[in-house]
mmCIF file of C-alpha atoms in Angstrom:
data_model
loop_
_atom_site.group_PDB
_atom_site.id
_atom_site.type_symbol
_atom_site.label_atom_id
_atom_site.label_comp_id
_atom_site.label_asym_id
_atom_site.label_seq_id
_atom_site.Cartn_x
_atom_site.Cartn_y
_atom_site.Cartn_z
ATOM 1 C CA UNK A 197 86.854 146.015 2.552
ATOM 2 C CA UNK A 198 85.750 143.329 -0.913
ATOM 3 C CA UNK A 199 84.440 141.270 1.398
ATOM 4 C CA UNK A 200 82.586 143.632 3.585
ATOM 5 C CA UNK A 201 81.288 144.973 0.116
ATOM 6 C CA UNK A 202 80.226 141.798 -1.021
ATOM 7 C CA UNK A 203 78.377 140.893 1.759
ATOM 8 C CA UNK A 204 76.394 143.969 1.990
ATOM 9 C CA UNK A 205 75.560 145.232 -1.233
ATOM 10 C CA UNK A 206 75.256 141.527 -3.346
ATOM 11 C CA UNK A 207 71.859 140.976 -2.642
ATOM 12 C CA UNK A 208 71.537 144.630 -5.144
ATOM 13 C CA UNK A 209 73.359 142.682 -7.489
ATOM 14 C CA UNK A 210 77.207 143.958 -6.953
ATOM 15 C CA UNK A 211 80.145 142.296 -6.929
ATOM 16 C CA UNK A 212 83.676 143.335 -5.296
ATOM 17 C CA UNK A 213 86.888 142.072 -6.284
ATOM 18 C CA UNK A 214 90.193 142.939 -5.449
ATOM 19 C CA UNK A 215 93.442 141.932 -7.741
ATOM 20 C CA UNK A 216 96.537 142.529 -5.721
ATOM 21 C CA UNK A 217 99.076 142.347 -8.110
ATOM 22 C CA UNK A 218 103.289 142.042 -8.225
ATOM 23 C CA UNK A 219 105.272 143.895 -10.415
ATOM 24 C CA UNK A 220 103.994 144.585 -14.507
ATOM 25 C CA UNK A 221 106.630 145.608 -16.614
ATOM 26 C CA UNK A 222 105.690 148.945 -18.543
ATOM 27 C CA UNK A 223 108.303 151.093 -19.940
ATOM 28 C CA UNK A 224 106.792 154.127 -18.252
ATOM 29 C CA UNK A 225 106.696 153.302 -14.884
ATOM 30 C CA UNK A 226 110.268 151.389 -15.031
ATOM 31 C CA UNK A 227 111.837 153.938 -16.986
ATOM 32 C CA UNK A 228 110.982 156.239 -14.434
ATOM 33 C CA UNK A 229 110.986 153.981 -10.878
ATOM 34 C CA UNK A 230 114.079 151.493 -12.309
ATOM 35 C CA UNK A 231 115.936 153.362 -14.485
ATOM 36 C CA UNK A 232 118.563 151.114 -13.893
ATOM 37 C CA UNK A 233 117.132 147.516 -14.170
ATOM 38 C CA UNK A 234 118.138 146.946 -11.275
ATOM 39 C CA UNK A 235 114.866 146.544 -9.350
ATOM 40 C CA UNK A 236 113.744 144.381 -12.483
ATOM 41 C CA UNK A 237 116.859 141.973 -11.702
ATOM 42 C CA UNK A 238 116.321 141.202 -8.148
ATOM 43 C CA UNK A 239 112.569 141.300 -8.380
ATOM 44 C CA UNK A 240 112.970 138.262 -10.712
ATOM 45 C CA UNK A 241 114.567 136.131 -7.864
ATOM 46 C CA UNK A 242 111.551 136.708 -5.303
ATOM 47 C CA UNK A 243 109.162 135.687 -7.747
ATOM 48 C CA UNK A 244 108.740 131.517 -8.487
ATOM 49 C CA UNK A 245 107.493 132.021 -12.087
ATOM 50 C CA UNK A 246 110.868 133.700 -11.933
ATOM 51 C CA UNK A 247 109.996 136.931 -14.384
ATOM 52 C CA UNK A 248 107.421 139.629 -14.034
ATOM 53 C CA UNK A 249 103.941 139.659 -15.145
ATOM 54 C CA UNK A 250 102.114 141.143 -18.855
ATOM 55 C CA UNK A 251 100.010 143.623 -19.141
ATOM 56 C CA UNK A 252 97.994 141.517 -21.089
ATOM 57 C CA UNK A 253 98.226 138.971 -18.230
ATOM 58 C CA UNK A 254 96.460 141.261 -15.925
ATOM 59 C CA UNK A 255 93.948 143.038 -18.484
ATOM 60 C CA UNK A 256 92.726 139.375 -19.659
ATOM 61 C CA UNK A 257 92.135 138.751 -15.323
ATOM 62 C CA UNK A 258 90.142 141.855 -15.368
ATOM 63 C CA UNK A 259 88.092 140.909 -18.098
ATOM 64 C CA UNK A 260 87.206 138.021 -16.272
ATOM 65 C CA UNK A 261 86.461 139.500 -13.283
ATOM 66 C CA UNK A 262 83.783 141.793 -15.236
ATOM 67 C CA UNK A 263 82.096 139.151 -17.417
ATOM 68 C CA UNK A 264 79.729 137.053 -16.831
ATOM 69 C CA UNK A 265 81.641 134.142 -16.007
ATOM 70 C CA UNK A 266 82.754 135.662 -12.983
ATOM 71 C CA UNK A 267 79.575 136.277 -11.917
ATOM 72 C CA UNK A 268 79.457 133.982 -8.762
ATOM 73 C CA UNK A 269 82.540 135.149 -7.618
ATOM 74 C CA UNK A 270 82.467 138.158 -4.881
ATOM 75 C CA UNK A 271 84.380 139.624 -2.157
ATOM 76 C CA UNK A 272 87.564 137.785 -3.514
ATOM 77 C CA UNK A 273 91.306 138.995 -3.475
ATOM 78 C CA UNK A 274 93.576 137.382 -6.044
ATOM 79 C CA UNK A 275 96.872 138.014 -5.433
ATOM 80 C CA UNK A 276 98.299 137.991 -9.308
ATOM 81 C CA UNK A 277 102.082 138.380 -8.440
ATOM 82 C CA UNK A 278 103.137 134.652 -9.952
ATOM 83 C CA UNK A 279 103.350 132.997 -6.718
ATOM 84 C CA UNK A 280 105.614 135.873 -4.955
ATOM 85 C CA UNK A 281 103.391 136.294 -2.322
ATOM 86 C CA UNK A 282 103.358 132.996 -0.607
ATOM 87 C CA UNK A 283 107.178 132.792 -1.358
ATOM 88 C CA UNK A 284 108.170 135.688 0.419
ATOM 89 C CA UNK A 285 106.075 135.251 3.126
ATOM 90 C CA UNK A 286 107.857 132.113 5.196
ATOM 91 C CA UNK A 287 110.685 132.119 7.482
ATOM 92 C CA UNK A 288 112.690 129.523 5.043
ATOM 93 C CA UNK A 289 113.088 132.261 2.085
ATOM 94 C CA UNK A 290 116.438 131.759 2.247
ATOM 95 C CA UNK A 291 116.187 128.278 1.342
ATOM 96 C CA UNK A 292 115.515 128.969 -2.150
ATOM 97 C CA UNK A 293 119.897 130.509 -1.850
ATOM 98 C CA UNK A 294 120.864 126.454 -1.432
ATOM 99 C CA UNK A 295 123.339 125.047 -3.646
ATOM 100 C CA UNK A 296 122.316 121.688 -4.543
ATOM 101 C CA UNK A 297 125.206 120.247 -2.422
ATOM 102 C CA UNK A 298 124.177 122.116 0.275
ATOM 103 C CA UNK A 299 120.410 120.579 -0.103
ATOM 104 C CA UNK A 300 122.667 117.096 -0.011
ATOM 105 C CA UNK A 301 124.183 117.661 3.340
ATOM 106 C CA UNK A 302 120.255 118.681 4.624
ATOM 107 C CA UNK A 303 119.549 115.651 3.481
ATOM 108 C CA UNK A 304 122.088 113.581 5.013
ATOM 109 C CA UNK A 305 121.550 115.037 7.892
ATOM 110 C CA UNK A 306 117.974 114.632 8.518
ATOM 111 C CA UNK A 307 117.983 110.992 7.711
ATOM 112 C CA UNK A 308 120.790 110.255 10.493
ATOM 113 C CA UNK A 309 117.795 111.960 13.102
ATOM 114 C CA UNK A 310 115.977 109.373 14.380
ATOM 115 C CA UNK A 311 112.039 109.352 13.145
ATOM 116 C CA UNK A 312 113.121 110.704 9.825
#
């Protein structure tokens, strides 16, 4: 819908931008949705940067995104989730489980194949 936005309505001088983000620790929300921690712990493992993101990580984006250095940018969706969107989204996830013995034996193996 940003970019549908931004396409119509930039000639009048608008911009639309989207942030998508992962999960921002505040004690609110998790002392309410994760009362636990445990949420917070196995988040941590789908997310490369391997923690979750600041609110002042997200409010300094923002700030960005409505100053004027921003101002060519339009119809844009930034996923802010510290890489756990492009992680998640493969059919090798489960790659990221393998010992470093385990990555050996891949290894191994691949180089017996032929055109390897």
């Amino acid at each position: 819908m940003d970019r549908s936005l931004a396409s119509e309505w930039g000639r009048y001088g608008m911009r639309f931008n989207n942030i998508a983000p992962g999960p921002i620790y505040t004690k609110g929300a998790f002392s309410r949705l994760d009362p636990t921690g445990s949420f917070s712990a196995s988040s941590k493992n789908r997310i490369p940067v391997g923690r979750m993101g600041e609110i002042g990580e997200i409010s300094n984006l923002a700030a960005y995104l409505v100053s004027g250095y921003s101002s060519w940018l339009s119809g844009a969706v930034i996923h802010f989730d510290g890489g756990e969107l492009p992680f998640m989204a493969g059919e090798f996830n489960f790659l990221s489980e393998l010992t470093p013995d385990q990555w050996d034996q891949m290894e191994q193996a691949i180089r017996k194949t032929k055109g390897s």
